[in-house]
PDB file of C-alpha atoms in Angstrom:
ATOM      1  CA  UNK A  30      71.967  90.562 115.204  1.00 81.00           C
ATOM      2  CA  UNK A  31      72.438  94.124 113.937  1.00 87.00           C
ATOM      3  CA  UNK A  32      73.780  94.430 110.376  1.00 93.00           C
ATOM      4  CA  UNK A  33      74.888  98.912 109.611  1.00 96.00           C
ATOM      5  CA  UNK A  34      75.547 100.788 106.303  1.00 97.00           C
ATOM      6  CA  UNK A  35      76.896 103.608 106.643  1.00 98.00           C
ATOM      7  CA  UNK A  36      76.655 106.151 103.791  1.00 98.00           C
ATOM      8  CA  UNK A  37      76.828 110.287 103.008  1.00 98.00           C
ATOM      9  CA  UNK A  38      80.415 110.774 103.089  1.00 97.00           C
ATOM     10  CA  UNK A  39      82.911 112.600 100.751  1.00 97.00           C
ATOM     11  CA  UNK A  40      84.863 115.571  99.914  1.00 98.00           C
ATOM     12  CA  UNK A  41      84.007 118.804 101.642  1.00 98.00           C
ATOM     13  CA  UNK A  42      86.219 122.146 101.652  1.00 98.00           C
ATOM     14  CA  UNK A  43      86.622 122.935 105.643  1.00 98.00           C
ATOM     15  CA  UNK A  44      83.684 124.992 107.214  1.00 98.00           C
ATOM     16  CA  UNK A  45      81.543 122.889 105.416  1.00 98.00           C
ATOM     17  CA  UNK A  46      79.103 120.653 106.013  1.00 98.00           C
ATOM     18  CA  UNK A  47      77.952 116.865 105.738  1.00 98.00           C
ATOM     19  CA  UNK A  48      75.149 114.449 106.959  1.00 98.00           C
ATOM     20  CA  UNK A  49      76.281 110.517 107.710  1.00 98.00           C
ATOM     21  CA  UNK A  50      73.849 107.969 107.704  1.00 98.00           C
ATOM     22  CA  UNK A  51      73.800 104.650 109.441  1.00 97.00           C
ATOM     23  CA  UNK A  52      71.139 102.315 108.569  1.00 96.00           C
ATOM     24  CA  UNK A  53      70.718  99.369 110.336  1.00 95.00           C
ATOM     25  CA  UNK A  54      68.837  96.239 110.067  1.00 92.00           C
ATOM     26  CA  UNK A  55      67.454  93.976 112.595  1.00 79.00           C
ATOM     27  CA  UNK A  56      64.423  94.251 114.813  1.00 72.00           C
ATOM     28  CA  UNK A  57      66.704  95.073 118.087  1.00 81.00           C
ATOM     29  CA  UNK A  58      67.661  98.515 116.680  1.00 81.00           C
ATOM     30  CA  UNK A  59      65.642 100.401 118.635  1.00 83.00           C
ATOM     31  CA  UNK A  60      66.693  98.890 121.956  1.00 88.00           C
ATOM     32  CA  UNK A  61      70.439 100.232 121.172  1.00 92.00           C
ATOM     33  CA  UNK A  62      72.444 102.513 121.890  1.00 96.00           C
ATOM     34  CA  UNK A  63      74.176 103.762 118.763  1.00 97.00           C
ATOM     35  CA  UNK A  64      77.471 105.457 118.123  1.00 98.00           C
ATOM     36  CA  UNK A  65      79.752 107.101 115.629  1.00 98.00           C
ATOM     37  CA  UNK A  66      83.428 106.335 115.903  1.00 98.00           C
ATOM     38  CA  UNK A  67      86.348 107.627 113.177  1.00 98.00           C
ATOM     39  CA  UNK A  68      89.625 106.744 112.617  1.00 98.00           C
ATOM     40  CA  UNK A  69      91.971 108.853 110.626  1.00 97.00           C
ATOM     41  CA  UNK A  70      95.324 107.777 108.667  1.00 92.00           C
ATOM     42  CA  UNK A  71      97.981 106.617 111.068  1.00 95.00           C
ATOM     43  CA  UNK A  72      95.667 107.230 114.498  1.00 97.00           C
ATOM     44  CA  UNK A  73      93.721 105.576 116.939  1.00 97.00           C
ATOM     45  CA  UNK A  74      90.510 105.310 116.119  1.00 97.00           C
ATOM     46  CA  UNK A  75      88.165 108.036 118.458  1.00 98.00           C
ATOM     47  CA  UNK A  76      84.668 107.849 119.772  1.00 98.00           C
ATOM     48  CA  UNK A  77      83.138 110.794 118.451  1.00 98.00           C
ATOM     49  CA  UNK A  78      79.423 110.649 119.557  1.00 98.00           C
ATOM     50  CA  UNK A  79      76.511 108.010 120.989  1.00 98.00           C
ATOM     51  CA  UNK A  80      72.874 108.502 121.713  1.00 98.00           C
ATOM     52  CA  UNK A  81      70.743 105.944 123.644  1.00 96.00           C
ATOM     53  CA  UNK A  82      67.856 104.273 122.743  1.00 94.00           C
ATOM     54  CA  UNK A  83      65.070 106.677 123.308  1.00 94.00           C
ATOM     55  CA  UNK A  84      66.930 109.163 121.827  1.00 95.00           C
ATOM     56  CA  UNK A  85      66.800 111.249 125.327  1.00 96.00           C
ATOM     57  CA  UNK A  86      70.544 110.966 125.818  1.00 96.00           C
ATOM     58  CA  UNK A  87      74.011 111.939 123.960  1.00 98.00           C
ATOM     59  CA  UNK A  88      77.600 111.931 124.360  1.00 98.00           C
ATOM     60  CA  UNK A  89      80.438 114.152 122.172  1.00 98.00           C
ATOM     61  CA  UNK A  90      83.714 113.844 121.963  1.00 98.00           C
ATOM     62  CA  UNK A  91      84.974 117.399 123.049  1.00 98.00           C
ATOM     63  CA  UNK A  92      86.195 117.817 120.045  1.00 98.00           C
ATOM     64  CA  UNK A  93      83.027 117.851 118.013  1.00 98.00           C
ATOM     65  CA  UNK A  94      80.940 119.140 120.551  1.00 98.00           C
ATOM     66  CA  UNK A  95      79.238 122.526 119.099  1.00 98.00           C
ATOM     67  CA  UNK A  96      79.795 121.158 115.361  1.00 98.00           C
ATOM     68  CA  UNK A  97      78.190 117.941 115.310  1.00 98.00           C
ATOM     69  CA  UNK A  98      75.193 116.481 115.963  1.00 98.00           C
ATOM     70  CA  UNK A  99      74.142 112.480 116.424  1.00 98.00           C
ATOM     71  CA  UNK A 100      70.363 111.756 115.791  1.00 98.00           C
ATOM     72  CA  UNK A 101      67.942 108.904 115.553  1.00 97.00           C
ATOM     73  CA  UNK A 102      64.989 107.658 113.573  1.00 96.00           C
ATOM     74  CA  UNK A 103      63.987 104.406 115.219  1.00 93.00           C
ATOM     75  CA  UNK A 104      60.786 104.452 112.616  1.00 92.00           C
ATOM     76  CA  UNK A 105      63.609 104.461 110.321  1.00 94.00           C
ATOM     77  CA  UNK A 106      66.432 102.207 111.778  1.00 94.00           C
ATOM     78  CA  UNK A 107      68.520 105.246 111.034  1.00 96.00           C
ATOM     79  CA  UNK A 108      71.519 106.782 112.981  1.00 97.00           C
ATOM     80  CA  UNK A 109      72.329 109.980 111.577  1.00 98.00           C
ATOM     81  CA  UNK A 110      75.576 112.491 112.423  1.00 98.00           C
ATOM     82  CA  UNK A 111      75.474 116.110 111.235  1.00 98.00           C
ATOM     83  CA  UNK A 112      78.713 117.155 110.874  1.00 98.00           C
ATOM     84  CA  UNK A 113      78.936 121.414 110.554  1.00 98.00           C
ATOM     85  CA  UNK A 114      82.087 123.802 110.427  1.00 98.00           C
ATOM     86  CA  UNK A 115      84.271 120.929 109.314  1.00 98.00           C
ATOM     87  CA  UNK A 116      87.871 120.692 109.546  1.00 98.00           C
ATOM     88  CA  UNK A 117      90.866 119.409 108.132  1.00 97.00           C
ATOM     89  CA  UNK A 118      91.993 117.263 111.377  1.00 97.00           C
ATOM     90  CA  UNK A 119      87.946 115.868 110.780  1.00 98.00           C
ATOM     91  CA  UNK A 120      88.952 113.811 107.708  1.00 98.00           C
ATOM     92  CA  UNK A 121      88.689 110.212 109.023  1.00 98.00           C
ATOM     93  CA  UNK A 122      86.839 107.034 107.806  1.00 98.00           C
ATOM     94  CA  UNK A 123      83.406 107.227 110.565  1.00 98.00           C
ATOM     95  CA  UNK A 124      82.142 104.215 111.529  1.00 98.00           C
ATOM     96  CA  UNK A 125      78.680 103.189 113.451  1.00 97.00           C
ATOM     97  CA  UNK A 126      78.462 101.189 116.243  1.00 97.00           C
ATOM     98  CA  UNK A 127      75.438  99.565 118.073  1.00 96.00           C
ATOM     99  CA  UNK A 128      75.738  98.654 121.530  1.00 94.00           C
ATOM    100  CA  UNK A 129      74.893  98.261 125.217  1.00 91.00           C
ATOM    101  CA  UNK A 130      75.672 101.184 127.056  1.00 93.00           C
ATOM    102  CA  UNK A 131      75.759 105.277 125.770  1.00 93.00           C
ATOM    103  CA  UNK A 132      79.596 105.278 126.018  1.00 94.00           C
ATOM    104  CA  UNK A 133      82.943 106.663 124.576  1.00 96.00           C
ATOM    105  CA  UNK A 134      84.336 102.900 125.244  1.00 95.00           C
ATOM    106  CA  UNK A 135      84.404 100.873 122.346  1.00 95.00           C
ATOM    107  CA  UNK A 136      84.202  97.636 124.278  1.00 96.00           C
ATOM    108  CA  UNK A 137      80.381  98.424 124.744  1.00 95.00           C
ATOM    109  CA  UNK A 138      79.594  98.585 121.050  1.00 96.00           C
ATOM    110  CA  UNK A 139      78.644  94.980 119.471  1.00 94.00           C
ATOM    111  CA  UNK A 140      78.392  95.560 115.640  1.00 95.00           C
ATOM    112  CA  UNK A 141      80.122  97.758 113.672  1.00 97.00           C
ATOM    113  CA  UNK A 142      79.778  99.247 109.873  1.00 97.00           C
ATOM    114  CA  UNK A 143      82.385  99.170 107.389  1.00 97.00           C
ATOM    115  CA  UNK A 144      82.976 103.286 107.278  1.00 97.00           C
ATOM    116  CA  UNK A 145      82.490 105.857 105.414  1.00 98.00           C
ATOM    117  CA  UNK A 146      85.787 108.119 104.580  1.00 98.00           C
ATOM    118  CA  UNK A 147      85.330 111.636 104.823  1.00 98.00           C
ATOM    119  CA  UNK A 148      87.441 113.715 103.218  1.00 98.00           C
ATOM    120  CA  UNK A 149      88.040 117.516 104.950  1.00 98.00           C
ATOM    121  CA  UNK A 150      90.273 120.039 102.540  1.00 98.00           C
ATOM    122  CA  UNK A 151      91.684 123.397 103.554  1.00 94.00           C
TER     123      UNK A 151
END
């Protein structure tokens, strides 16, 4: 069992910058893949990013690629995304996901957080 808490979002004018956090409890962390997902008002939610395990493998969404940047502190049970050069069309409540498999399918991700809303202004 894998319990996340995601924290660090907010309000941020766009080209700014934020820094999520994901921590995660459980033993098992560090044998999961993690992920970021976000869902915005009225959409879908989107995978936006997932690194494995070891930390020696990552995924974007092509929309974040360049901007953002998923990280993890296994010492830490942390999951962190960097978010830079944010934008309007960012603003979304991002969730974390642990899983199975370093994938943009949601089906592979086991636990999830309860979100953190970010808020992007123009």
């Amino acid at each position: 069992q894998v319990q996340l808490v995601e924290s660090g979002g907010g309000l941020v004018q766009a080209g700014g910058s934020l820094r999520l956090s994901c921590a995660a409890s459980g033993r098992t962390f560090r044998s999961h893949t993690m992920g970021w997902f976000r869902q915005a008002p009225g959409k879908e939610r989107e995978f936006v990013a997932a690194i494995n395990w070891s930390a020696s493998y990552t995924i974007y969404a092509d929309s974040v690629k360049g901007r953002f940047t998923i990280s993890r502190d296994n010492a830490k049970n942390t999951v962190y995304l960097q978010m830079n050069s944010l934008k309007p069309e960012d603003t979304a409540v991002y969730y974390c996901a642990a899983g199975t498999r370093t994938t943009y399918h949601d089906i592979y991700y086991d636990y999830w957080g309860q979100g953190t809303r970010v808020t992007v202004t123009s």
